[in-house]
Coordinates of C-alpha atoms and ligand atoms in Angstrom, one line a residue:
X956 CA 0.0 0.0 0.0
X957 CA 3.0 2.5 1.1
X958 CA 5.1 1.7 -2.4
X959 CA 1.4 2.2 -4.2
X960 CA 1.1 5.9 -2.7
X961 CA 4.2 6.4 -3.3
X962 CA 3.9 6.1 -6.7
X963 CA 1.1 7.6 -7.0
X964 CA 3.0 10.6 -5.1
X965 CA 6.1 10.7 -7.9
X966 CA 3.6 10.4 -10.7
X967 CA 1.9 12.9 -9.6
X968 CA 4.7 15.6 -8.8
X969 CA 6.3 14.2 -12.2
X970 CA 3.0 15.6 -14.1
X971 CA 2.9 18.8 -12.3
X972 CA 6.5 18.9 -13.4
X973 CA 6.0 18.1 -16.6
X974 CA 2.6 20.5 -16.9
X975 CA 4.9 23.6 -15.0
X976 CA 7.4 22.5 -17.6
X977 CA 5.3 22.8 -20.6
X978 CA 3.7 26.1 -19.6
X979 CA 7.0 27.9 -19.2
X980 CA 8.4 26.6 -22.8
X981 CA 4.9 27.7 -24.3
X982 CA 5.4 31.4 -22.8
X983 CA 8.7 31.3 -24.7
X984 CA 6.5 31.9 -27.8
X985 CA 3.7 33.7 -29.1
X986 CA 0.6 32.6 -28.7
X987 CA -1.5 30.7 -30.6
X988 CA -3.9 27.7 -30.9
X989 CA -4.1 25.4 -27.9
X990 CA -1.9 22.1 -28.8
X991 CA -2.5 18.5 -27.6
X992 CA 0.0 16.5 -26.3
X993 CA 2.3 14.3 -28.6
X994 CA 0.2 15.5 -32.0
X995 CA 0.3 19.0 -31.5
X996 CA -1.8 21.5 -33.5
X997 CA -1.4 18.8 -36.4
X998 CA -4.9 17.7 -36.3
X999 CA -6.2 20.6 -36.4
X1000 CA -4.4 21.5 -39.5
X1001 CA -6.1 18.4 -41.7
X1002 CA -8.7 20.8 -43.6
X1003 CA -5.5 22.9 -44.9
X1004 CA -3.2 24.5 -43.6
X1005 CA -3.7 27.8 -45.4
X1006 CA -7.2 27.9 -44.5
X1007 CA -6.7 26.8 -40.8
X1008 CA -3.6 29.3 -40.7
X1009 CA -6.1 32.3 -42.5
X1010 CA -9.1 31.1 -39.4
X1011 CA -6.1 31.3 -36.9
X1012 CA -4.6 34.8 -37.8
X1013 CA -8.0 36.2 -37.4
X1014 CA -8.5 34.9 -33.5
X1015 CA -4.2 35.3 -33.0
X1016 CA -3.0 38.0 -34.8
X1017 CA -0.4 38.1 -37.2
X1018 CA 2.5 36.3 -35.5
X1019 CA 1.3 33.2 -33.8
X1020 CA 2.3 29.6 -33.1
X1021 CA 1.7 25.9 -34.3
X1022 CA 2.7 23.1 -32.5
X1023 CA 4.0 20.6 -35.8
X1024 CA 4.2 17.7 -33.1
X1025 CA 6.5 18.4 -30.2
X1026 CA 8.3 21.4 -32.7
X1027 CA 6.6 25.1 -32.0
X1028 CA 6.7 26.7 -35.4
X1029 CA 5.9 30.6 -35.6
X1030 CA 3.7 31.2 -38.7
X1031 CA 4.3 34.8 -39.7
X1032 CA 0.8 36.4 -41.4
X1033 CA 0.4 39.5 -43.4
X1034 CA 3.1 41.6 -45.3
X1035 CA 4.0 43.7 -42.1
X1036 CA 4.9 40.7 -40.4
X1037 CA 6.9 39.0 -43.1
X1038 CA 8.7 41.6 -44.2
X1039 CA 10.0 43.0 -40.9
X1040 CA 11.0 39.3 -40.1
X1041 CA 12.4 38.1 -43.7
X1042 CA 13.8 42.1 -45.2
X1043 CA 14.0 44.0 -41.7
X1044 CA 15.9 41.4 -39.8
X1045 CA 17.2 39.1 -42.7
X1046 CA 20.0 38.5 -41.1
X1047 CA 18.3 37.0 -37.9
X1048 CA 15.9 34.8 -40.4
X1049 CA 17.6 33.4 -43.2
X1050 CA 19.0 30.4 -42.1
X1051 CA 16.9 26.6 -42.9
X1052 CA 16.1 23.9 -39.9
X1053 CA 17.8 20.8 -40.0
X1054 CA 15.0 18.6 -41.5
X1055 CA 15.2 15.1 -41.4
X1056 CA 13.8 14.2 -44.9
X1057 CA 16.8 17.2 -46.1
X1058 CA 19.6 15.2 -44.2
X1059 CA 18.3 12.2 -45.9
X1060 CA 18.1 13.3 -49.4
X1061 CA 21.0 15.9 -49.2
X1062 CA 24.0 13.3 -47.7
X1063 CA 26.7 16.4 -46.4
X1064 CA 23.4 18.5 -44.6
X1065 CA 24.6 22.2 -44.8
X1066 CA 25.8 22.4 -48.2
X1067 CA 24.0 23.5 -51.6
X1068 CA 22.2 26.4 -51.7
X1069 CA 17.8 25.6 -50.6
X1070 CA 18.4 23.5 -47.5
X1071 CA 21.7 25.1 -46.4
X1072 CA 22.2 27.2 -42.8
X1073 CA 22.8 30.8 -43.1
X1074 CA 26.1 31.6 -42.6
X1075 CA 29.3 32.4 -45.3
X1076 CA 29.4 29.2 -47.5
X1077 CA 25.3 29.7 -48.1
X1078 CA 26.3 33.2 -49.1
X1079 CA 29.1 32.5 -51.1
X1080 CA 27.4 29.6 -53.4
X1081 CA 24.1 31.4 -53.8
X1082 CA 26.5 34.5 -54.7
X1083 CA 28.2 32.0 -57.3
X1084 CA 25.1 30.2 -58.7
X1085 CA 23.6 34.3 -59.3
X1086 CA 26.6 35.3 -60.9
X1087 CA 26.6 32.2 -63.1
X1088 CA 22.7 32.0 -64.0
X1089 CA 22.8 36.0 -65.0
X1090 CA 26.0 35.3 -67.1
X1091 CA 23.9 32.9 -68.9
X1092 CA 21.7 34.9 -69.9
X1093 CA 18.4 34.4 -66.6
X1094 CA 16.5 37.2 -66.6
X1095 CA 18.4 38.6 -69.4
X1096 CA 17.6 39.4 -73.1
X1097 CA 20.2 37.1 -74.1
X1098 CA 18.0 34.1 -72.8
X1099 CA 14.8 34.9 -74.7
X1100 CA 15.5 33.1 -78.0
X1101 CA 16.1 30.1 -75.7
X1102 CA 13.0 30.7 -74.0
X1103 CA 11.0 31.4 -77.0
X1104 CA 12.3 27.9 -79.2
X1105 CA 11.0 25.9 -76.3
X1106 CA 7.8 28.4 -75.8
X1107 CA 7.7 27.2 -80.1
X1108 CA 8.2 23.5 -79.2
X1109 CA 5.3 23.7 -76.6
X1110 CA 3.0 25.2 -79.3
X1111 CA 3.4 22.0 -81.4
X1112 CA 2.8 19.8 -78.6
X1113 CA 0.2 21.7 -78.0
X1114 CA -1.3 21.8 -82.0
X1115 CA -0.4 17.9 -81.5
X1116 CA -3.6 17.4 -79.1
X1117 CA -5.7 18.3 -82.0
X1118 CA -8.3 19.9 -79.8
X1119 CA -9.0 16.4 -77.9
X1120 CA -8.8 17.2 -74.0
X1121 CA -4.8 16.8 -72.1
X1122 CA -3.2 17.2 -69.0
X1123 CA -0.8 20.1 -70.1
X1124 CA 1.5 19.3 -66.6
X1125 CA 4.0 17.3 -68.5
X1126 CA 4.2 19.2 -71.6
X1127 CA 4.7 22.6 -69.5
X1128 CA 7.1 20.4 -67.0
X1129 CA 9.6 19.4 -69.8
X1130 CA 9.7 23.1 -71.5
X1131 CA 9.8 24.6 -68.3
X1132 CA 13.3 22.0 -67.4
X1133 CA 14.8 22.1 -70.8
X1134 CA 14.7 26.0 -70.2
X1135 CA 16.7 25.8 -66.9
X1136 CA 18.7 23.0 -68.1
X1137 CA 20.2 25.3 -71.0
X1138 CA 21.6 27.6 -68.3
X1139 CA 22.6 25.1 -66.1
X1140 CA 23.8 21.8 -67.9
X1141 CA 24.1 23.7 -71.4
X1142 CA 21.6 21.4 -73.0
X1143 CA 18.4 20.8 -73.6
X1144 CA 16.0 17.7 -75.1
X1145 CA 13.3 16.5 -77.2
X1146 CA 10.2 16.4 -75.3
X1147 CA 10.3 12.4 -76.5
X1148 CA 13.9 12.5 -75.2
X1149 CA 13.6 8.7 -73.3
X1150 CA 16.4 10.2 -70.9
X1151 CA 15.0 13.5 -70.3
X1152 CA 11.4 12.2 -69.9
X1153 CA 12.7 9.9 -67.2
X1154 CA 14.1 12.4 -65.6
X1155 CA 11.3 14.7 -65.2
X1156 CA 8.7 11.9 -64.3
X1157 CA 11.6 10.6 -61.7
X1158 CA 11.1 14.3 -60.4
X1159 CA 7.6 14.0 -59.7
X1160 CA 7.7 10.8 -58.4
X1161 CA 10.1 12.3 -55.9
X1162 CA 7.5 15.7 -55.2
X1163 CA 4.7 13.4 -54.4
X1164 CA 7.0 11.3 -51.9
X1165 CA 8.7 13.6 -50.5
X1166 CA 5.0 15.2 -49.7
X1167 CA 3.1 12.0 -48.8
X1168 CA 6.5 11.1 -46.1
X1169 CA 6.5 14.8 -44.2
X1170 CA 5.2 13.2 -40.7
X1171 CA 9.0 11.8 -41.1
X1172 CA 9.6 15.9 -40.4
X1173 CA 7.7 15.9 -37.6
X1174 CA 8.3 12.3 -36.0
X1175 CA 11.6 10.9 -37.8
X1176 CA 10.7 7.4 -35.6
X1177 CA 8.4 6.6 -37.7
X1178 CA 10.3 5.5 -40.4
X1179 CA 10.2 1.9 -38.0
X1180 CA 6.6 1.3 -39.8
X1181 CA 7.0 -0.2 -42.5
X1182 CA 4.3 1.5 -44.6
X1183 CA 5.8 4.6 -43.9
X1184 CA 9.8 2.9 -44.6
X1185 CA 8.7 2.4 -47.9
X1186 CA 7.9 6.4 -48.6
X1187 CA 11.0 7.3 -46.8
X1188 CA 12.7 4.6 -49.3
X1189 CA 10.3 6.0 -52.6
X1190 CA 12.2 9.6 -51.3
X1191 CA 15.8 8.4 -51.0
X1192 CA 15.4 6.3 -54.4
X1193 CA 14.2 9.4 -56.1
X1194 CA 16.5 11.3 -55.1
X1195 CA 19.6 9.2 -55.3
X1196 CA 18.4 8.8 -59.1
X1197 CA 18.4 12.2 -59.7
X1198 CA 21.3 13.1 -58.0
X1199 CA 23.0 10.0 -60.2
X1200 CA 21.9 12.2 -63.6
X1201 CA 23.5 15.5 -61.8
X1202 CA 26.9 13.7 -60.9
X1203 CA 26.9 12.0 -64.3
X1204 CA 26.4 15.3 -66.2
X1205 CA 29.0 17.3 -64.2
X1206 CA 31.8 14.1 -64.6
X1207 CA 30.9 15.1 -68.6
X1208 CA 31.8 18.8 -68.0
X1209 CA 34.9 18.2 -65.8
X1210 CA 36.0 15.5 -68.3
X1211 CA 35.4 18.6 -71.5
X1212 CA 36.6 21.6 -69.4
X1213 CA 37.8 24.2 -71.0
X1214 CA 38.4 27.7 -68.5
X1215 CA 38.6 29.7 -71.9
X1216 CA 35.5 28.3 -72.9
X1217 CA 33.0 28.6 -69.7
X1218 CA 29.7 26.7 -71.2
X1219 CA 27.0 27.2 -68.8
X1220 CA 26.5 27.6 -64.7
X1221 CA 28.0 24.5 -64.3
X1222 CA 31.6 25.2 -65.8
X1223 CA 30.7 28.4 -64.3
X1224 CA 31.4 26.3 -60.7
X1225 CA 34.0 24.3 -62.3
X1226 CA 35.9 28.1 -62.7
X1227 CA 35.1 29.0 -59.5
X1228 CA 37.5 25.5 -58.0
X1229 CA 40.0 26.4 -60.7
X1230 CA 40.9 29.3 -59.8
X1231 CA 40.5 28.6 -56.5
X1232 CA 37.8 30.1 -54.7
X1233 CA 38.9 30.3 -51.3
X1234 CA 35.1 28.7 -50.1
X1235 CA 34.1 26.8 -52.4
X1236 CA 37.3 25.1 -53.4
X1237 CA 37.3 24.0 -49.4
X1238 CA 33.5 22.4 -49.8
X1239 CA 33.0 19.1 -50.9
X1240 CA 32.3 17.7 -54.3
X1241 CA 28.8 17.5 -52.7
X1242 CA 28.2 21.3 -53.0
X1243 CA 28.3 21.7 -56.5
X1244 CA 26.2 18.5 -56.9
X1245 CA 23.7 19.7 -54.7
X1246 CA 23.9 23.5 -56.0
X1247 CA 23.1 22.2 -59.1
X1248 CA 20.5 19.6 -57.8
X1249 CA 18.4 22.7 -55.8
X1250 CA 18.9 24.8 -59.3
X1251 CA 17.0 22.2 -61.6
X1252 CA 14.4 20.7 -59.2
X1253 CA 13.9 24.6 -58.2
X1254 CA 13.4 25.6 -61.7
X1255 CA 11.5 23.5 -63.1
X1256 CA 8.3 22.4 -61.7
X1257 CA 7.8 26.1 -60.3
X1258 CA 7.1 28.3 -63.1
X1259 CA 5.4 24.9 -65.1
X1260 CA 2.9 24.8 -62.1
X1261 CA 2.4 28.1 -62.0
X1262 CA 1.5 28.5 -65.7
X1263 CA -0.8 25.3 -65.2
X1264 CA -2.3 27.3 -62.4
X1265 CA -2.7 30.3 -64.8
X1266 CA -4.1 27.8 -67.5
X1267 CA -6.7 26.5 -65.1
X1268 CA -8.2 29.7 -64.5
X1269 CA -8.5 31.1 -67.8
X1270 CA -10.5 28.1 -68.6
X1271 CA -12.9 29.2 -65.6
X1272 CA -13.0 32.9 -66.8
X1273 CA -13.4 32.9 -70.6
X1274 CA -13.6 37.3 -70.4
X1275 CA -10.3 37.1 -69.0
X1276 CA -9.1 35.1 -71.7
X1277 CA -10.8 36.6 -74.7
X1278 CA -9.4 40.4 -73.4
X1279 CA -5.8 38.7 -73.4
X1280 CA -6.8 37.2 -76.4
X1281 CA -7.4 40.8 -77.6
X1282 CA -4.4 42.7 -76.3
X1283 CA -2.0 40.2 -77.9
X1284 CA -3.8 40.6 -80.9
X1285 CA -3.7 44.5 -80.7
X1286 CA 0.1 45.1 -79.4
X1287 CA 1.9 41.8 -80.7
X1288 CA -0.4 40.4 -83.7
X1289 CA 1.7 37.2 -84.5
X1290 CA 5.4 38.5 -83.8
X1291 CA 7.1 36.5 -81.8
X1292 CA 6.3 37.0 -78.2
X1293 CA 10.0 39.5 -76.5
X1294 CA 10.5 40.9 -73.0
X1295 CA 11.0 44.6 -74.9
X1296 CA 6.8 44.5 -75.6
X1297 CA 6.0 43.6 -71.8
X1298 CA 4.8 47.2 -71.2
X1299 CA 2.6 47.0 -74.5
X1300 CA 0.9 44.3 -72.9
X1301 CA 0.2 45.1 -69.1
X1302 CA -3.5 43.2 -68.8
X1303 CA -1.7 39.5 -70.1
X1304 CA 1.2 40.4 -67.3
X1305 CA -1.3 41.2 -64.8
X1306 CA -3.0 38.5 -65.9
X1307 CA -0.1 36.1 -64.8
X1308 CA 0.5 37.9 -61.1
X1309 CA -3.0 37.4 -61.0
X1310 CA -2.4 33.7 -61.0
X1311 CA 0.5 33.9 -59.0
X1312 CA -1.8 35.6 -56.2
X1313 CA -4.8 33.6 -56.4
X1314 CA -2.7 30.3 -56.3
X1315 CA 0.7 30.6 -54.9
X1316 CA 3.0 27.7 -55.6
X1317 CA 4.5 28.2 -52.2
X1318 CA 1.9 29.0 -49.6
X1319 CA 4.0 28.8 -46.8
X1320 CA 7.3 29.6 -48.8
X1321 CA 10.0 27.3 -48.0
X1322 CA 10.8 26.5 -43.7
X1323 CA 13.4 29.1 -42.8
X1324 CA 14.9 29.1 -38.5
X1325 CA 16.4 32.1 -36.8
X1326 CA 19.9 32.0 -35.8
X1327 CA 19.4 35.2 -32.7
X1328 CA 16.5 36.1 -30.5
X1329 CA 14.3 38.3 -32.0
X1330 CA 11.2 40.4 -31.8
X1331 CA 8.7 40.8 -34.4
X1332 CA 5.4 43.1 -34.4
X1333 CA 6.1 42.9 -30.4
X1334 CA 6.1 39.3 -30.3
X1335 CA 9.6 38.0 -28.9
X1336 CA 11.0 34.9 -30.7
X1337 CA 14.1 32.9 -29.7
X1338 CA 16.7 31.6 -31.1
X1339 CA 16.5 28.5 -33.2
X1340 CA 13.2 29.0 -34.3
X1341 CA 11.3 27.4 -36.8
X1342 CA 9.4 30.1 -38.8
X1343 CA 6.6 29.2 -42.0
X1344 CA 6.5 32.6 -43.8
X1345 CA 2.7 32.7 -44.8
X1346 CA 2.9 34.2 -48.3
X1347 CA -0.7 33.2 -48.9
X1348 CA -1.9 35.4 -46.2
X1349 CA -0.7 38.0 -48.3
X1350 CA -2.2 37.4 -51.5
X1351 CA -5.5 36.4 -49.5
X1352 CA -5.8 39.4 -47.5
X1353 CA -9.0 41.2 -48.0
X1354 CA -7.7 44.3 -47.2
X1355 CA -5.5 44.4 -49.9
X1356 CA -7.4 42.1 -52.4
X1357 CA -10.9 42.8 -51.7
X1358 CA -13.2 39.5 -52.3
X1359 CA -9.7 37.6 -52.5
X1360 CA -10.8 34.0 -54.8
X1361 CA -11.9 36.6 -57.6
X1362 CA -10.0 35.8 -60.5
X1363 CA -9.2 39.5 -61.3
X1364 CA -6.2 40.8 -63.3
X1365 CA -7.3 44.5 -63.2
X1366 CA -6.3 44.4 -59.4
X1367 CA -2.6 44.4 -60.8
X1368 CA -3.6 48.1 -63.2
X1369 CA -3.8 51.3 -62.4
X1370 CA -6.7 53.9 -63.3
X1371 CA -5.0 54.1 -67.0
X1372 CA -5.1 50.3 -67.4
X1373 CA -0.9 50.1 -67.0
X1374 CA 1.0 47.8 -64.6
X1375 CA 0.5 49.4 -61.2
X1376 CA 4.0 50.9 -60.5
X1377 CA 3.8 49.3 -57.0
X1378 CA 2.3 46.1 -55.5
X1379 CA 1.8 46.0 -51.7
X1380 CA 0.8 42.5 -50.2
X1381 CA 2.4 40.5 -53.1
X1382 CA 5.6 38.3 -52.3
X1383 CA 5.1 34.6 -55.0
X1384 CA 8.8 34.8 -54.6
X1385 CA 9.6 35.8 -51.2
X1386 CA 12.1 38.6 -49.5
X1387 CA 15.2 39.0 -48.2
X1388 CA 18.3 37.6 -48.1
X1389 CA 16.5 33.9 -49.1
X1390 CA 14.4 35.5 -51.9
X1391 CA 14.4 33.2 -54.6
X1392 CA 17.0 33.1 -56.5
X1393 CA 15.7 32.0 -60.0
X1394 CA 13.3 35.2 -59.7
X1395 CA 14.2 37.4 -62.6
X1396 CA 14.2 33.8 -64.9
X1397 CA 11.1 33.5 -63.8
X1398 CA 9.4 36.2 -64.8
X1399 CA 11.1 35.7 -68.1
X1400 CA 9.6 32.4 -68.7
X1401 CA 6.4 33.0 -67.2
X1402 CA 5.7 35.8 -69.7
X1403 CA 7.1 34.3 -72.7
X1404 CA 5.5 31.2 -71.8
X1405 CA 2.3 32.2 -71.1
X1406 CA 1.8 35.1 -73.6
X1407 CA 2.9 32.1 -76.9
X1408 CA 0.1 30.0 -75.6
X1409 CA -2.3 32.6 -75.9
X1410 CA -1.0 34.0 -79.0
X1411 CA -1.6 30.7 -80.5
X1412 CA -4.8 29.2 -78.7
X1413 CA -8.1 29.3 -77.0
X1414 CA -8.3 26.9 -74.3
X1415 CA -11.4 25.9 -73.3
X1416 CA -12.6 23.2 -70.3
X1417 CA -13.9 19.2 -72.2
X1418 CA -17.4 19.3 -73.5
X1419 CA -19.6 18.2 -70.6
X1420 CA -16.3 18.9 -68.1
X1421 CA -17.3 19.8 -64.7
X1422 CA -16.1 23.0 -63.0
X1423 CA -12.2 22.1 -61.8
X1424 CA -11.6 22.1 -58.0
X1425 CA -9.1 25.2 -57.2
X1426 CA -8.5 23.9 -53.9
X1427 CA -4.9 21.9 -55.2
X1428 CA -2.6 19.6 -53.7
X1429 CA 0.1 20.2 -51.5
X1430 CA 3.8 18.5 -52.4
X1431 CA 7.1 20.6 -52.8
X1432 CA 4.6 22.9 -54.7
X1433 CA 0.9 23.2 -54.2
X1434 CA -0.1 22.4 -57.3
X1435 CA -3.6 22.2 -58.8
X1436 CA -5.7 19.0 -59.0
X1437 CA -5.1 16.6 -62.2
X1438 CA -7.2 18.5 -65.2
X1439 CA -7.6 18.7 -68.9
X1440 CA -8.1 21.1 -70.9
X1441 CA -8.5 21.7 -74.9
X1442 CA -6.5 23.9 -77.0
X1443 CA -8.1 25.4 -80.1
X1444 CA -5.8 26.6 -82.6
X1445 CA -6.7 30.5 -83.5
X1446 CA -5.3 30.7 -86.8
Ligands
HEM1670 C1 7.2 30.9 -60.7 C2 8.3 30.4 -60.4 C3 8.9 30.5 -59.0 C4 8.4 30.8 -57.8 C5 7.0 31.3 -57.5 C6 9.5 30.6 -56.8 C7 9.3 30.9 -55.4 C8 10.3 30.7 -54.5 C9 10.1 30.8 -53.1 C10 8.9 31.3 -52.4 C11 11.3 30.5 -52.5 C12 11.6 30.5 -51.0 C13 12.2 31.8 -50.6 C14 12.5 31.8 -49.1 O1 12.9 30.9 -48.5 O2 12.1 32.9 -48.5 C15 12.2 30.1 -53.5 C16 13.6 29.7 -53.3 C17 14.4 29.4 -54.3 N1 14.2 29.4 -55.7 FE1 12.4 29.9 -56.6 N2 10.6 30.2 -57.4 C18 10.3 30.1 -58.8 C19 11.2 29.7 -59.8 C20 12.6 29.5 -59.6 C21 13.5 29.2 -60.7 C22 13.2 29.3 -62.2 C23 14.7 28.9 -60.1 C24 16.0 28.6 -60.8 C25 17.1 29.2 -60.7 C26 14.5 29.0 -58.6 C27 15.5 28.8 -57.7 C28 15.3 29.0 -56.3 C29 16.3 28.6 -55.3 C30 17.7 28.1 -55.6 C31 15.8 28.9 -54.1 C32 16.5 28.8 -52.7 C33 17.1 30.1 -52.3 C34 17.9 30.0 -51.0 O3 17.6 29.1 -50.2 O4 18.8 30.8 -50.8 N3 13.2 29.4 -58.4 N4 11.6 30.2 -54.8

């Protein structure tokens, strides 16, 4: 009886320890949603976690926290919040947590550019990998006729369909890689390329793991169960494939390389070790496989969802279509589509940020973990925390985008029907020191892209096709649902 109360004694004091315990760590953050033990706020964010996070900001505020399991995560809302966090203090919130699906899938953690910690051999690669991409032409003039033969080689795939309904994902997938593998690897291939068309399907093989096996983030023991072993396996397979093709195509450029002849981003690296780059030359082979690595997986299935996002909504708003239908026909008629007319055609560009508002590819950007303590809208944050910058907040907020799932271009124009000279509440591609790098190619393709499509068809939804869903998938990228659509040539 006396060991019983005992032990009913310790468990009881080990509770209130544990309980006194838990409170104090909790008042180390903002607040936010109560948590449960063990699962944290993660039940809670089943519906969505935009939509949960949009229901949250409204009862917390802008800065509040999530419990992702046993991890507290501060979810920054609202362009106030982000940018004082990500611009203001860049330097406190640039750096990456260590996730356990990256340390898998990226062997020497802390190198590369996407997953690596803040600090002087981030700065110097992403420094490299800028100098290299703009040398070679991204975001540049120089790039456009590469840009514009694969914008030409889409339209045929396109013509191909004959009208019958497709899934345009691949199509816009391979043009959208062959674009970034021209800068990067110096080469591109034929949509029926059997190498190439691996490669891209190996890719979103690996986007639909690596989304269906992020519990392994939250609770890396349970890669013991076997049903979710095999996702963590699907991940590492996937990835060590791709990461094969990388090594594989930078053993070719070491094995051709010529310092008087610097071919594309990679040689551009290959320089860099030649002449002795006092960081990078002290990194492991490993960085410049994984530089490259983040630069193709980065660059490809971004801007491809995005214009499938674009695509998808024009179908659901045949006005907006048939006035970009109507300006290209005015300002461009059938020249080839170039950067230098942009400003002749401001409702098809606003027409694009449109869809990069309504339907950002990154809701929550990507994880980012402050190296100081900090304070943000008068919220103090420690050290080491793990932060999920909520771009969609921004593009959702009614204040700035009144009646926010409108499909609207004319939010991006001014009175005169020009590009607005400024855009408040409008980050697809982040700020701050972790911005995204591939921005200004972007913008390139996205344009290009988008405005040859239109130049050449009307895309309309299957005969008899239900309304899509808009709600999407989240992976690496949210992405829309699987649709099709039907392109009608217009001449
Ligand atoms: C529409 C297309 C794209 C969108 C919306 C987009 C968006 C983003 C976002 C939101 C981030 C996270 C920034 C942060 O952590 O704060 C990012 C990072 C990054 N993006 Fe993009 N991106 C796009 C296309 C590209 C392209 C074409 C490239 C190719 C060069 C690229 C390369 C990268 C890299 C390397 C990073 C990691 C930067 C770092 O950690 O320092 N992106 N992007």
């Amino acid at each position: 009886m006396a060991m019983e109360s005992l032990l009913v004694v310790v468990l009881t004091l080990l509770a209130v320890f544990l309980y006194v315990q838990n409170v104090r760590w909790k008042r180390r953050y903002p607040p936010g949603p109560r948590a449960w033990p063990i699962v944290g706020n993660l039940r809670d964010l089943a519906p969505g976690q935009h939509r949960v996070f949009a229901e949250w900001r409204l009862k917390y505020g802008d800065v509040f926290t999530v419990w992702l399991g046993p991890r507290p995560a501060v979810v920054l809302n609202g362009q106030d919040a982000v940018k004082e966090a990500l611009q203001k203090h860049g330097d406190i919130f640039s750096s990456r947590p260590d996730l356990f699906l990256w340390g898998k899938i990226i062997p020497t953690r802390g190198k590369g550019i996407t997953a690596a910690p803040y600090g002087p051999e981030w700065k110097e690669t992403r420094k490299v990998a800028l100098t290299w991409l703009n040398a070679f032409g991204a975001g540049k003039q120089s790039l456009e006729p590469t840009i514009v033969q694969e914008a030409q080689d889409l339209v045929q795939v396109f013509k191909d369909k004959q009208g019958q309904p497709f899934d345009p994902t691949v199509p816009l997938s391979l043009a959208a890689s062959n674009v970034i593998s021209s800068v990067v690897f110096g080469r591109r291939f034929n949509h029926d390329d059997e190498r190439f068309s691996r490669l891209i399907k190996l890719q979103n093989r690996y986007f639909r793991a690596n989304a269906s096996a992020q519990a392994l983030n939250v609770y890396p023991i349970l890669r013991h169960i076997p049903s979710i072993r095999r996702k963590l396996e699907e991940v590492v397979t996937c990835s060590e494939e791709i990461r094969s093709f990388v090594i594989e195509v930078i053993q070719e450029h070491r094995e051709t390389f010529d310092p008087n002849n610097i071919r594309d981003v990679i040689d551009g690296f290959l320089l860099e070790e030649h002449q002795g780059n006092r960081i990078l030359s002290e990194l492991p082979e490993d960085n410049i496989i994984n530089v490259i690595r983040n630069l193709f997986v980065a660059g490809s299935d971004t801007t491809a969802t995005t214009l499938s996002w674009a695509l998808l909504y024009l179908v659901m708003n045949q006005e907006v279509q048939r006035k970009v239908h109507v300006e290209i026909d005015v300002s461009l008629g059938k020249q080839t589509p170039s950067m230098l007319l942009r400003d002749y055609l401001p409702y098809t560009e606003a027409t694009i940020r449109e869809a990069q508002r309504i339907r950002s590819i990154a809701p929550s950007s990507v994880p980012h973990e402050t190296t100081a303590p900090a304070t943000i809208l008068g919220h103090q944050i420690p050290a080491g925390t793990f932060i999920l910058p909520n771009l969609w907040s921004l593009h959702m907020d009614p204040k700035f985008w009144p009646d926010p799932e409108r499909f609207d271009p004319t939010r991006f124009l001014d009175a005169d029907g020009q590009l607005a000279p400024r855009t408040e509440s409008f980050l697809p591609f982040s700020v701050g020191p972790r911005r995204c790098l591939g921005e200004q190619l972007a913008k390139f393709e996205l344009f290009l892209f988008f405005t040859s499509l239109l130049q050449q068809f009307t895309f309309k939804l299957p005969e008899g096709a239900p309304t899509p869903d808009t709600e999407g998938i989240f992976g690496l990228v949210f992405s829309p649902k699987p649709f099709k659509i039907c392109a009608f040539p217009r001449y």
